[in-house]
Amino acid sequence: MPNRCGFKWRRALACGAAAALLGAGLVGCTREIEGTARADGSVGQVDSQEFLNLLDECEFLPAEDIAEVFDADGVSNTFFGAICRYDVYGPLGTVGVTLAWFEDGSLWRERRATEQLGYEVNNVSVAGQGGFEVRIPDDPMACGVATRSGDGGSLTWWVHPQGSRAGVNSCDAALELAEMSVRMNF
């Protein structure tokens, strides 16, 4: 007849060892974070003056200037936020235009991310400074141009004609928008 106490003892020892290993793993994965804890939903001190012109960043280049690049009838802003999106309407149809501006970004980081996505990248000069042109292999009508912005950061203009109308040279338009931005010291 098997000794039932021995069986229980081995099970308890195995469970204890497993718990000790789990506890050691949890302690080894923790770290201390600086700062003051606040209850969920509590309000911290935010300097709202910092965000007064947040939505104006998408309007640094007037809609009329964007329309002129495409010989378009009108431009509508379709999104304000981390990126700026526009729909440009004209005789060649609708063109989607996107501005991505990263105040603390770097052109090198943008290029590396673009290459990791498998996009085609070619060096270009943007108003006398370095930049690169981007093409998406599966979307030949789309084109982007990236360059440095102002005293730091990076900006990228993407141009994407909608539908099957190929009357817009996406890369020329993206380059022109990027050059206009650089000249405005954006």
Tab-separated table of N, CA and C in Angstrom, residues 14-176:
chain	number	residue	atom	x	y	z
A	14	ALA	N	6.573	20.323	-4.520
A	14	ALA	CA	6.550	20.775	-5.919
A	14	ALA	C	5.771	22.083	-6.044
A	15	CYS	N	4.637	22.184	-5.372
A	15	CYS	CA	3.848	23.420	-5.429
A	15	CYS	C	4.616	24.579	-4.798
A	16	GLY	N	5.290	24.326	-3.694
A	16	GLY	CA	6.081	25.365	-3.038
A	16	GLY	C	7.212	25.847	-3.937
A	17	ALA	N	7.893	24.915	-4.608
A	17	ALA	CA	8.986	25.288	-5.510
A	17	ALA	C	8.461	26.098	-6.679
A	18	ALA	N	7.325	25.703	-7.215
A	18	ALA	CA	6.735	26.447	-8.332
A	18	ALA	C	6.353	27.859	-7.896
A	19	ALA	N	5.781	27.992	-6.706
A	19	ALA	CA	5.402	29.311	-6.199
A	19	ALA	C	6.632	30.181	-5.972
A	20	ALA	N	7.712	29.586	-5.464
A	20	ALA	CA	8.949	30.339	-5.230
A	20	ALA	C	9.535	30.826	-6.552
A	21	LEU	N	9.532	29.971	-7.571
A	21	LEU	CA	10.045	30.374	-8.878
A	21	LEU	C	9.197	31.493	-9.478
A	22	LEU	N	7.889	31.366	-9.367
A	22	LEU	CA	6.993	32.396	-9.883
A	22	LEU	C	7.222	33.714	-9.151
A	23	GLY	N	7.334	33.676	-7.852
A	23	GLY	CA	7.588	34.878	-7.062
A	23	GLY	C	8.905	35.519	-7.423
A	24	ALA	N	9.948	34.729	-7.605
A	24	ALA	CA	11.257	35.260	-7.983
A	24	ALA	C	11.186	35.898	-9.365
A	25	GLY	N	10.443	35.283	-10.259
A	25	GLY	CA	10.289	35.844	-11.605
A	25	GLY	C	9.572	37.176	-11.576
A	26	LEU	N	8.526	37.284	-10.759
A	26	LEU	CA	7.788	38.532	-10.672
A	26	LEU	C	8.635	39.639	-10.052
A	27	VAL	N	9.382	39.315	-9.031
A	27	VAL	CA	10.237	40.312	-8.394
A	27	VAL	C	11.333	40.742	-9.359
A	28	GLY	N	11.883	39.816	-10.124
A	28	GLY	CA	12.947	40.139	-11.079
A	28	GLY	C	12.461	41.005	-12.227
A	29	CYS	N	11.178	41.041	-12.498
A	29	CYS	CA	10.637	41.805	-13.619
A	29	CYS	C	10.098	43.169	-13.206
A	30	THR	N	10.204	43.515	-11.943
A	30	THR	CA	9.665	44.800	-11.504
A	30	THR	C	10.738	45.870	-11.580
A	31	ARG	N	10.288	47.120	-11.608
A	31	ARG	CA	11.215	48.244	-11.577
A	31	ARG	C	10.509	49.418	-10.921
A	32	GLU	N	11.294	50.315	-10.394
A	32	GLU	CA	10.751	51.488	-9.735
A	32	GLU	C	10.580	52.602	-10.760
A	33	ILE	N	9.449	53.282	-10.708
A	33	ILE	CA	9.156	54.381	-11.615
A	33	ILE	C	9.069	55.658	-10.797
A	34	GLU	N	9.803	56.688	-11.251
A	34	GLU	CA	9.807	57.973	-10.563
A	34	GLU	C	8.461	58.673	-10.744
A	35	GLY	N	8.103	59.507	-9.789
A	35	GLY	CA	6.891	60.300	-9.923
A	35	GLY	C	5.958	60.103	-8.753
A	36	THR	N	4.815	60.741	-8.844
A	36	THR	CA	3.815	60.669	-7.796
A	36	THR	C	2.582	59.959	-8.336
A	37	ALA	N	2.130	58.953	-7.602
A	37	ALA	CA	0.937	58.210	-8.021
A	37	ALA	C	-0.302	59.070	-7.798
A	38	ARG	N	-1.237	58.961	-8.721
A	38	ARG	CA	-2.522	59.654	-8.595
A	38	ARG	C	-3.635	58.637	-8.788
A	39	ALA	N	-4.734	58.876	-8.129
A	39	ALA	CA	-5.891	58.002	-8.282
A	39	ALA	C	-6.421	58.108	-9.711
A	40	ASP	N	-6.930	57.004	-10.219
A	40	ASP	CA	-7.504	56.992	-11.565
A	40	ASP	C	-8.608	58.041	-11.661
A	41	GLY	N	-8.556	58.834	-12.707
A	41	GLY	CA	-9.570	59.860	-12.916
A	41	GLY	C	-9.251	61.189	-12.256
A	42	SER	N	-8.151	61.247	-11.489
A	42	SER	CA	-7.809	62.516	-10.849
A	42	SER	C	-7.229	63.470	-11.886
A	43	VAL	N	-7.324	64.729	-11.596
A	43	VAL	CA	-6.879	65.756	-12.532
A	43	VAL	C	-5.515	66.263	-12.088
A	44	GLY	N	-4.555	66.248	-13.004
A	44	GLY	CA	-3.232	66.783	-12.721
A	44	GLY	C	-3.144	68.225	-13.183
A	45	GLN	N	-2.009	68.826	-12.945
A	45	GLN	CA	-1.805	70.199	-13.377
A	45	GLN	C	-1.295	70.181	-14.815
A	46	VAL	N	-2.043	70.782	-15.727
A	46	VAL	CA	-1.678	70.857	-17.137
A	46	VAL	C	-1.644	72.322	-17.529
A	47	ASP	N	-0.553	72.721	-18.172
A	47	ASP	CA	-0.457	74.090	-18.667
A	47	ASP	C	-1.206	74.165	-19.987
A	48	SER	N	-2.456	74.588	-19.947
A	48	SER	CA	-3.280	74.624	-21.153
A	48	SER	C	-2.776	75.654	-22.156
A	49	GLN	N	-1.947	76.603	-21.739
A	49	GLN	CA	-1.383	77.589	-22.658
A	49	GLN	C	-0.498	76.902	-23.708
A	50	GLU	N	0.054	75.762	-23.335
A	50	GLU	CA	0.935	75.023	-24.241
A	50	GLU	C	0.183	74.520	-25.473
A	51	PHE	N	-1.119	74.343	-25.384
A	51	PHE	CA	-1.900	73.744	-26.457
A	51	PHE	C	-2.825	74.726	-27.173
A	52	LEU	N	-2.652	76.020	-26.945
A	52	LEU	CA	-3.556	77.003	-27.538
A	52	LEU	C	-3.601	76.928	-29.053
A	53	ASN	N	-2.470	76.719	-29.703
A	53	ASN	CA	-2.410	76.739	-31.161
A	53	ASN	C	-2.270	75.341	-31.757
A	54	LEU	N	-2.679	74.337	-31.026
A	54	LEU	CA	-2.498	72.961	-31.461
A	54	LEU	C	-3.094	72.697	-32.842
A	55	LEU	N	-4.302	73.140	-33.083
A	55	LEU	CA	-4.948	72.865	-34.362
A	55	LEU	C	-4.473	73.790	-35.477
A	56	ASP	N	-3.823	74.886	-35.111
A	56	ASP	CA	-3.308	75.811	-36.123
A	56	ASP	C	-2.127	75.238	-36.892
A	57	GLU	N	-1.477	74.224	-36.347
A	57	GLU	CA	-0.309	73.658	-37.013
A	57	GLU	C	-0.661	73.082	-38.382
A	58	CYS	N	-1.885	72.684	-38.584
A	58	CYS	CA	-2.300	72.158	-39.885
A	58	CYS	C	-2.616	73.280	-40.871
A	59	GLU	N	-2.581	74.524	-40.405
A	59	GLU	CA	-2.925	75.640	-41.271
A	59	GLU	C	-1.745	76.554	-41.542
A	60	PHE	N	-0.516	76.092	-41.229
A	60	PHE	CA	0.649	76.939	-41.478
A	60	PHE	C	0.823	77.188	-42.971
A	61	LEU	N	0.429	76.215	-43.787
A	61	LEU	CA	0.452	76.377	-45.246
A	61	LEU	C	-0.999	76.611	-45.664
A	62	PRO	N	-1.321	77.804	-46.148
A	62	PRO	CA	-2.722	78.122	-46.470
A	62	PRO	C	-3.326	77.149	-47.496
A	63	ALA	N	-4.607	76.897	-47.359
A	63	ALA	CA	-5.313	75.994	-48.274
A	63	ALA	C	-5.170	76.456	-49.717
A	64	GLU	N	-5.124	77.765	-49.938
A	64	GLU	CA	-4.972	78.289	-51.303
A	64	GLU	C	-3.643	77.847	-51.919
A	65	ASP	N	-2.576	77.800	-51.099
A	65	ASP	CA	-1.260	77.366	-51.603
A	65	ASP	C	-1.278	75.884	-51.945
A	66	ILE	N	-1.950	75.094	-51.117
A	66	ILE	CA	-2.061	73.655	-51.396
A	66	ILE	C	-2.844	73.455	-52.687
A	67	ALA	N	-3.954	74.172	-52.841
A	67	ALA	CA	-4.780	74.057	-54.057
A	67	ALA	C	-3.986	74.439	-55.291
A	68	GLU	N	-3.137	75.445	-55.183
A	68	GLU	CA	-2.355	75.910	-56.331
A	68	GLU	C	-1.406	74.824	-56.847
A	69	VAL	N	-0.857	74.029	-55.955
A	69	VAL	CA	0.057	72.946	-56.353
A	69	VAL	C	-0.649	71.987	-57.309
A	70	PHE	N	-1.943	71.784	-57.110
A	70	PHE	CA	-2.704	70.814	-57.897
A	70	PHE	C	-3.611	71.471	-58.946
A	71	ASP	N	-3.537	72.786	-59.059
A	71	ASP	CA	-4.457	73.522	-59.924
A	71	ASP	C	-5.895	73.097	-59.594
A	72	ALA	N	-6.191	73.098	-58.305
A	72	ALA	CA	-7.458	72.566	-57.801
A	72	ALA	C	-8.464	73.670	-57.520
A	73	ASP	N	-9.723	73.261	-57.424
A	73	ASP	CA	-10.810	74.183	-57.122
A	73	ASP	C	-10.960	74.430	-55.623
A	74	GLY	N	-10.573	73.467	-54.812
A	74	GLY	CA	-10.759	73.626	-53.377
A	74	GLY	C	-10.023	72.584	-52.569
A	75	VAL	N	-9.874	72.891	-51.276
A	75	VAL	CA	-9.205	72.005	-50.328
A	75	VAL	C	-10.050	71.949	-49.068
A	76	SER	N	-10.246	70.759	-48.539
A	76	SER	CA	-10.917	70.654	-47.247
A	76	SER	C	-10.022	69.869	-46.294
A	77	ASN	N	-9.954	70.351	-45.066
A	77	ASN	CA	-9.205	69.646	-44.030
A	77	ASN	C	-10.084	68.524	-43.511
A	78	THR	N	-9.572	67.322	-43.549
A	78	THR	CA	-10.382	66.193	-43.103
A	78	THR	C	-9.937	65.643	-41.764
A	79	PHE	N	-8.773	66.085	-41.267
A	79	PHE	CA	-8.313	65.606	-39.968
A	79	PHE	C	-7.253	66.533	-39.423
A	80	PHE	N	-7.397	66.908	-38.166
A	80	PHE	CA	-6.384	67.654	-37.433
A	80	PHE	C	-5.936	66.771	-36.284
A	81	GLY	N	-4.678	66.741	-36.025
A	81	GLY	CA	-4.173	65.951	-34.914
A	81	GLY	C	-2.698	65.701	-35.104
A	82	ALA	N	-2.295	64.473	-34.851
A	82	ALA	CA	-0.885	64.126	-35.000
A	82	ALA	C	-0.434	64.279	-36.446
A	83	ILE	N	-1.355	64.148	-37.345
A	83	ILE	CA	-1.091	64.393	-38.766
A	83	ILE	C	-2.196	65.305	-39.283
A	84	CYS	N	-1.934	65.912	-40.430
A	84	CYS	CA	-2.939	66.775	-41.057
A	84	CYS	C	-3.334	66.137	-42.382
A	85	ARG	N	-4.629	65.994	-42.607
A	85	ARG	CA	-5.116	65.404	-43.866
A	85	ARG	C	-5.986	66.408	-44.599
A	86	TYR	N	-5.852	66.362	-45.919
A	86	TYR	CA	-6.618	67.258	-46.780
A	86	TYR	C	-7.165	66.457	-47.949
A	87	ASP	N	-8.334	66.836	-48.425
A	87	ASP	CA	-8.852	66.369	-49.708
A	87	ASP	C	-8.783	67.557	-50.640
A	88	VAL	N	-8.143	67.351	-51.793
A	88	VAL	CA	-7.971	68.411	-52.775
A	88	VAL	C	-8.859	68.065	-53.959
A	89	TYR	N	-9.758	69.004	-54.345
A	89	TYR	CA	-10.732	68.759	-55.405
A	89	TYR	C	-10.405	69.617	-56.623
A	90	GLY	N	-10.429	68.997	-57.789
A	90	GLY	CA	-10.161	69.763	-58.995
A	90	GLY	C	-10.469	68.980	-60.245
A	91	PRO	N	-10.045	69.490	-61.389
A	91	PRO	CA	-10.363	68.869	-62.672
A	91	PRO	C	-9.776	67.461	-62.834
A	92	LEU	N	-8.737	67.161	-62.077
A	92	LEU	CA	-8.134	65.826	-62.168
A	92	LEU	C	-8.732	64.848	-61.164
A	93	GLY	N	-9.770	65.263	-60.471
A	93	GLY	CA	-10.400	64.393	-59.485
A	93	GLY	C	-9.950	64.768	-58.077
A	94	THR	N	-10.154	63.859	-57.158
A	94	THR	CA	-9.801	64.096	-55.760
A	94	THR	C	-8.416	63.530	-55.476
A	95	VAL	N	-7.645	64.314	-54.751
A	95	VAL	CA	-6.310	63.891	-54.352
A	95	VAL	C	-6.244	63.949	-52.832
A	96	GLY	N	-5.831	62.859	-52.218
A	96	GLY	CA	-5.615	62.839	-50.779
A	96	GLY	C	-4.212	63.333	-50.477
A	97	VAL	N	-4.099	64.256	-49.540
A	97	VAL	CA	-2.803	64.825	-49.169
A	97	VAL	C	-2.673	64.724	-47.650
A	98	THR	N	-1.500	64.304	-47.199
A	98	THR	CA	-1.248	64.146	-45.768
A	98	THR	C	0.075	64.798	-45.403
A	99	LEU	N	0.064	65.538	-44.307
A	99	LEU	CA	1.284	66.100	-43.729
A	99	LEU	C	1.507	65.421	-42.390
A	100	ALA	N	2.665	64.810	-42.244
A	100	ALA	CA	3.069	64.239	-40.957
A	100	ALA	C	4.266	65.044	-40.479
A	101	TRP	N	4.114	65.700	-39.339
A	101	TRP	CA	5.182	66.537	-38.803
A	101	TRP	C	5.507	66.052	-37.409
A	102	PHE	N	6.785	65.756	-37.188
A	102	PHE	CA	7.242	65.280	-35.883
A	102	PHE	C	8.251	66.287	-35.344
A	103	GLU	N	7.820	67.046	-34.367
A	103	GLU	CA	8.630	68.129	-33.803
A	103	GLU	C	9.952	67.605	-33.253
A	104	ASP	N	9.928	66.440	-32.649
A	104	ASP	CA	11.136	65.862	-32.065
A	104	ASP	C	11.655	64.687	-32.883
A	105	GLY	N	11.156	64.510	-34.083
A	105	GLY	CA	11.578	63.389	-34.913
A	105	GLY	C	12.901	63.685	-35.609
A	106	SER	N	13.430	62.681	-36.245
A	106	SER	CA	14.649	62.891	-37.029
A	106	SER	C	14.438	62.303	-38.420
A	107	LEU	N	15.087	62.897	-39.385
A	107	LEU	CA	14.972	62.422	-40.757
A	107	LEU	C	15.537	61.014	-40.870
A	108	TRP	N	16.622	60.750	-40.130
A	108	TRP	CA	17.223	59.424	-40.144
A	108	TRP	C	16.215	58.382	-39.647
A	109	ARG	N	15.498	58.684	-38.563
A	109	ARG	CA	14.508	57.751	-38.006
A	109	ARG	C	13.373	57.505	-38.996
A	110	GLU	N	12.922	58.574	-39.666
A	110	GLU	CA	11.864	58.420	-40.663
A	110	GLU	C	12.327	57.538	-41.822
A	111	ARG	N	13.551	57.755	-42.270
A	111	ARG	CA	14.079	56.958	-43.381
A	111	ARG	C	14.191	55.487	-42.977
A	112	ARG	N	14.699	55.245	-41.795
A	112	ARG	CA	14.857	53.859	-41.323
A	112	ARG	C	13.492	53.158	-41.233
A	113	ALA	N	12.498	53.836	-40.686
A	113	ALA	CA	11.157	53.245	-40.577
A	113	ALA	C	10.579	52.969	-41.963
A	114	THR	N	10.801	53.899	-42.887
A	114	THR	CA	10.296	53.745	-44.252
A	114	THR	C	10.938	52.539	-44.938
A	115	GLU	N	12.233	52.405	-44.773
A	115	GLU	CA	12.941	51.262	-45.369
A	115	GLU	C	12.490	49.940	-44.748
A	116	GLN	N	12.233	49.940	-43.434
A	116	GLN	CA	11.764	48.719	-42.776
A	116	GLN	C	10.389	48.302	-43.274
A	117	LEU	N	9.596	49.251	-43.757
A	117	LEU	CA	8.285	48.929	-44.330
A	117	LEU	C	8.408	48.374	-45.747
A	118	GLY	N	9.611	48.418	-46.304
A	118	GLY	CA	9.828	47.890	-47.645
A	118	GLY	C	9.500	48.877	-48.748
A	119	TYR	N	9.402	50.170	-48.405
A	119	TYR	CA	9.107	51.188	-49.403
A	119	TYR	C	10.382	51.532	-50.183
A	120	GLU	N	10.195	52.030	-51.395
A	120	GLU	CA	11.318	52.464	-52.221
A	120	GLU	C	11.716	53.868	-51.788
A	121	VAL	N	13.003	54.081	-51.521
A	121	VAL	CA	13.497	55.359	-51.010
A	121	VAL	C	14.605	55.870	-51.917
A	122	ASN	N	14.488	57.146	-52.322
A	122	ASN	CA	15.511	57.799	-53.144
A	122	ASN	C	15.818	59.164	-52.558
A	123	ASN	N	17.093	59.518	-52.513
A	123	ASN	CA	17.500	60.825	-52.009
A	123	ASN	C	17.028	61.932	-52.946
A	124	VAL	N	16.586	63.042	-52.358
A	124	VAL	CA	16.225	64.241	-53.131
A	124	VAL	C	16.685	65.465	-52.346
A	125	SER	N	16.817	66.564	-53.044
A	125	SER	CA	17.105	67.847	-52.410
A	125	SER	C	15.777	68.579	-52.248
A	126	VAL	N	15.524	69.066	-51.048
A	126	VAL	CA	14.287	69.790	-50.753
A	126	VAL	C	14.666	71.208	-50.342
A	127	ALA	N	14.498	72.143	-51.250
A	127	ALA	CA	14.838	73.549	-51.000
A	127	ALA	C	16.259	73.679	-50.464
A	128	GLY	N	17.179	72.923	-51.059
A	128	GLY	CA	18.589	73.021	-50.704
A	128	GLY	C	19.031	72.197	-49.515
A	129	GLN	N	18.146	71.404	-48.951
A	129	GLN	CA	18.552	70.546	-47.835
A	129	GLN	C	18.213	69.101	-48.152
A	130	GLY	N	18.771	68.194	-47.383
A	130	GLY	CA	18.576	66.776	-47.635
A	130	GLY	C	17.151	66.319	-47.410
A	131	GLY	N	16.785	65.277	-48.117
A	131	GLY	CA	15.473	64.673	-47.965
A	131	GLY	C	15.420	63.389	-48.753
A	132	PHE	N	14.279	62.760	-48.747
A	132	PHE	CA	14.110	61.553	-49.553
A	132	PHE	C	12.683	61.430	-50.051
A	133	GLU	N	12.568	60.769	-51.192
A	133	GLU	CA	11.285	60.492	-51.838
A	133	GLU	C	10.918	59.049	-51.517
A	134	VAL	N	9.638	58.816	-51.292
A	134	VAL	CA	9.164	57.483	-50.908
A	134	VAL	C	8.086	57.022	-51.873
A	135	ARG	N	8.218	55.796	-52.320
A	135	ARG	CA	7.165	55.168	-53.136
A	135	ARG	C	6.801	53.836	-52.505
A	136	ILE	N	5.508	53.546	-52.541
A	136	ILE	CA	5.003	52.280	-52.002
A	136	ILE	C	4.893	51.311	-53.172
A	137	PRO	N	5.613	50.191	-53.124
A	137	PRO	CA	5.613	49.280	-54.275
A	137	PRO	C	4.219	48.844	-54.736
A	138	ASP	N	3.295	48.619	-53.818
A	138	ASP	CA	1.958	48.149	-54.181
A	138	ASP	C	0.984	49.276	-54.519
A	139	ASP	N	1.442	50.525	-54.462
A	139	ASP	CA	0.574	51.672	-54.713
A	139	ASP	C	1.357	52.717	-55.511
A	140	PRO	N	1.563	52.487	-56.800
A	140	PRO	CA	2.434	53.349	-57.604
A	140	PRO	C	1.950	54.792	-57.757
A	141	MET	N	0.685	55.074	-57.468
A	141	MET	CA	0.193	56.448	-57.606
A	141	MET	C	0.551	57.309	-56.393
A	142	ALA	N	0.852	56.690	-55.264
A	142	ALA	CA	1.178	57.436	-54.048
A	142	ALA	C	2.658	57.766	-53.998
A	143	CYS	N	2.966	58.925	-53.416
A	143	CYS	CA	4.359	59.320	-53.260
A	143	CYS	C	4.467	60.244	-52.054
A	144	GLY	N	5.577	60.120	-51.344
A	144	GLY	CA	5.848	60.998	-50.210
A	144	GLY	C	7.228	61.600	-50.332
A	145	VAL	N	7.404	62.765	-49.725
A	145	VAL	CA	8.712	63.413	-49.647
A	145	VAL	C	8.915	63.844	-48.200
A	146	ALA	N	10.067	63.449	-47.636
A	146	ALA	CA	10.402	63.776	-46.250
A	146	ALA	C	11.654	64.635	-46.204
A	147	THR	N	11.712	65.515	-45.210
A	147	THR	CA	12.874	66.371	-45.011
A	147	THR	C	12.889	66.862	-43.565
A	148	ARG	N	13.929	67.624	-43.211
A	148	ARG	CA	13.999	68.217	-41.877
A	148	ARG	C	13.029	69.395	-41.815
A	149	SER	N	12.591	69.709	-40.589
A	149	SER	CA	11.692	70.859	-40.427
A	149	SER	C	12.273	71.836	-39.415
A	150	GLY	N	12.303	73.084	-39.785
A	150	GLY	CA	12.718	74.145	-38.866
A	150	GLY	C	14.016	73.852	-38.154
A	151	ASP	N	14.012	74.081	-36.847
A	151	ASP	CA	15.212	73.875	-36.035
A	151	ASP	C	15.392	72.430	-35.610
A	152	GLY	N	14.453	71.583	-35.905
A	152	GLY	CA	14.540	70.176	-35.528
A	152	GLY	C	13.295	69.463	-35.973
A	153	GLY	N	13.345	68.187	-35.917
A	153	GLY	CA	12.191	67.399	-36.311
A	153	GLY	C	12.207	67.065	-37.790
A	154	SER	N	11.109	66.482	-38.224
A	154	SER	CA	10.987	66.097	-39.634
A	154	SER	C	9.554	66.298	-40.084
A	155	LEU	N	9.409	66.422	-41.393
A	155	LEU	CA	8.065	66.510	-41.956
A	155	LEU	C	8.017	65.657	-43.216
A	156	THR	N	6.861	65.110	-43.486
A	156	THR	CA	6.643	64.295	-44.684
A	156	THR	C	5.312	64.689	-45.290
A	157	TRP	N	5.327	64.983	-46.581
A	157	TRP	CA	4.100	65.227	-47.335
A	157	TRP	C	3.829	63.993	-48.187
A	158	TRP	N	2.622	63.448	-48.076
A	158	TRP	CA	2.181	62.321	-48.911
A	158	TRP	C	1.103	62.804	-49.862
A	159	VAL	N	1.173	62.368	-51.098
A	159	VAL	CA	0.164	62.708	-52.100
A	159	VAL	C	-0.341	61.399	-52.691
A	160	HIS	N	-1.679	61.258	-52.694
A	160	HIS	CA	-2.276	60.022	-53.178
A	160	HIS	C	-3.532	60.322	-53.992
A	161	PRO	N	-3.420	60.323	-55.331
A	161	PRO	CA	-4.625	60.519	-56.151
A	161	PRO	C	-5.636	59.395	-55.885
A	162	GLN	N	-6.900	59.775	-55.779
A	162	GLN	CA	-7.954	58.803	-55.504
A	162	GLN	C	-8.530	58.264	-56.807
A	163	GLY	N	-8.948	57.034	-56.802
A	163	GLY	CA	-9.521	56.426	-57.996
A	163	GLY	C	-8.445	56.088	-59.016
A	164	SER	N	-8.822	56.001	-60.259
A	164	SER	CA	-7.884	55.573	-61.289
A	164	SER	C	-7.287	56.743	-62.073
A	165	ARG	N	-7.557	57.962	-61.645
A	165	ARG	CA	-7.044	59.126	-62.370
A	165	ARG	C	-5.575	59.330	-62.037
A	166	ALA	N	-4.743	59.239	-63.037
A	166	ALA	CA	-3.304	59.360	-62.840
A	166	ALA	C	-2.767	60.676	-63.373
A	167	GLY	N	-3.578	61.719	-63.444
A	167	GLY	CA	-3.145	62.987	-64.014
A	167	GLY	C	-2.236	63.804	-63.117
A	168	VAL	N	-2.077	63.407	-61.858
A	168	VAL	CA	-1.253	64.147	-60.917
A	168	VAL	C	0.074	63.430	-60.765
A	169	ASN	N	1.182	64.166	-60.894
A	169	ASN	CA	2.487	63.594	-60.597
A	169	ASN	C	2.683	63.718	-59.092
A	170	SER	N	2.445	62.639	-58.387
A	170	SER	CA	2.442	62.646	-56.924
A	170	SER	C	3.764	63.101	-56.333
A	171	CYS	N	4.867	62.628	-56.905
A	171	CYS	CA	6.178	62.979	-56.347
A	171	CYS	C	6.507	64.450	-56.564
A	172	ASP	N	6.181	64.994	-57.730
A	172	ASP	CA	6.416	66.416	-57.971
A	172	ASP	C	5.588	67.262	-57.010
A	173	ALA	N	4.339	66.875	-56.789
A	173	ALA	CA	3.470	67.634	-55.889
A	173	ALA	C	3.964	67.537	-54.442
A	174	ALA	N	4.361	66.343	-54.000
A	174	ALA	CA	4.867	66.176	-52.630
A	174	ALA	C	6.144	66.989	-52.434
A	175	LEU	N	7.015	66.995	-53.441
A	175	LEU	CA	8.243	67.776	-53.358
A	175	LEU	C	7.939	69.273	-53.280
A	176	GLU	N	7.004	69.737	-54.078
A	176	GLU	CA	6.648	71.161	-54.052
A	176	GLU	C	6.076	71.560	-52.693
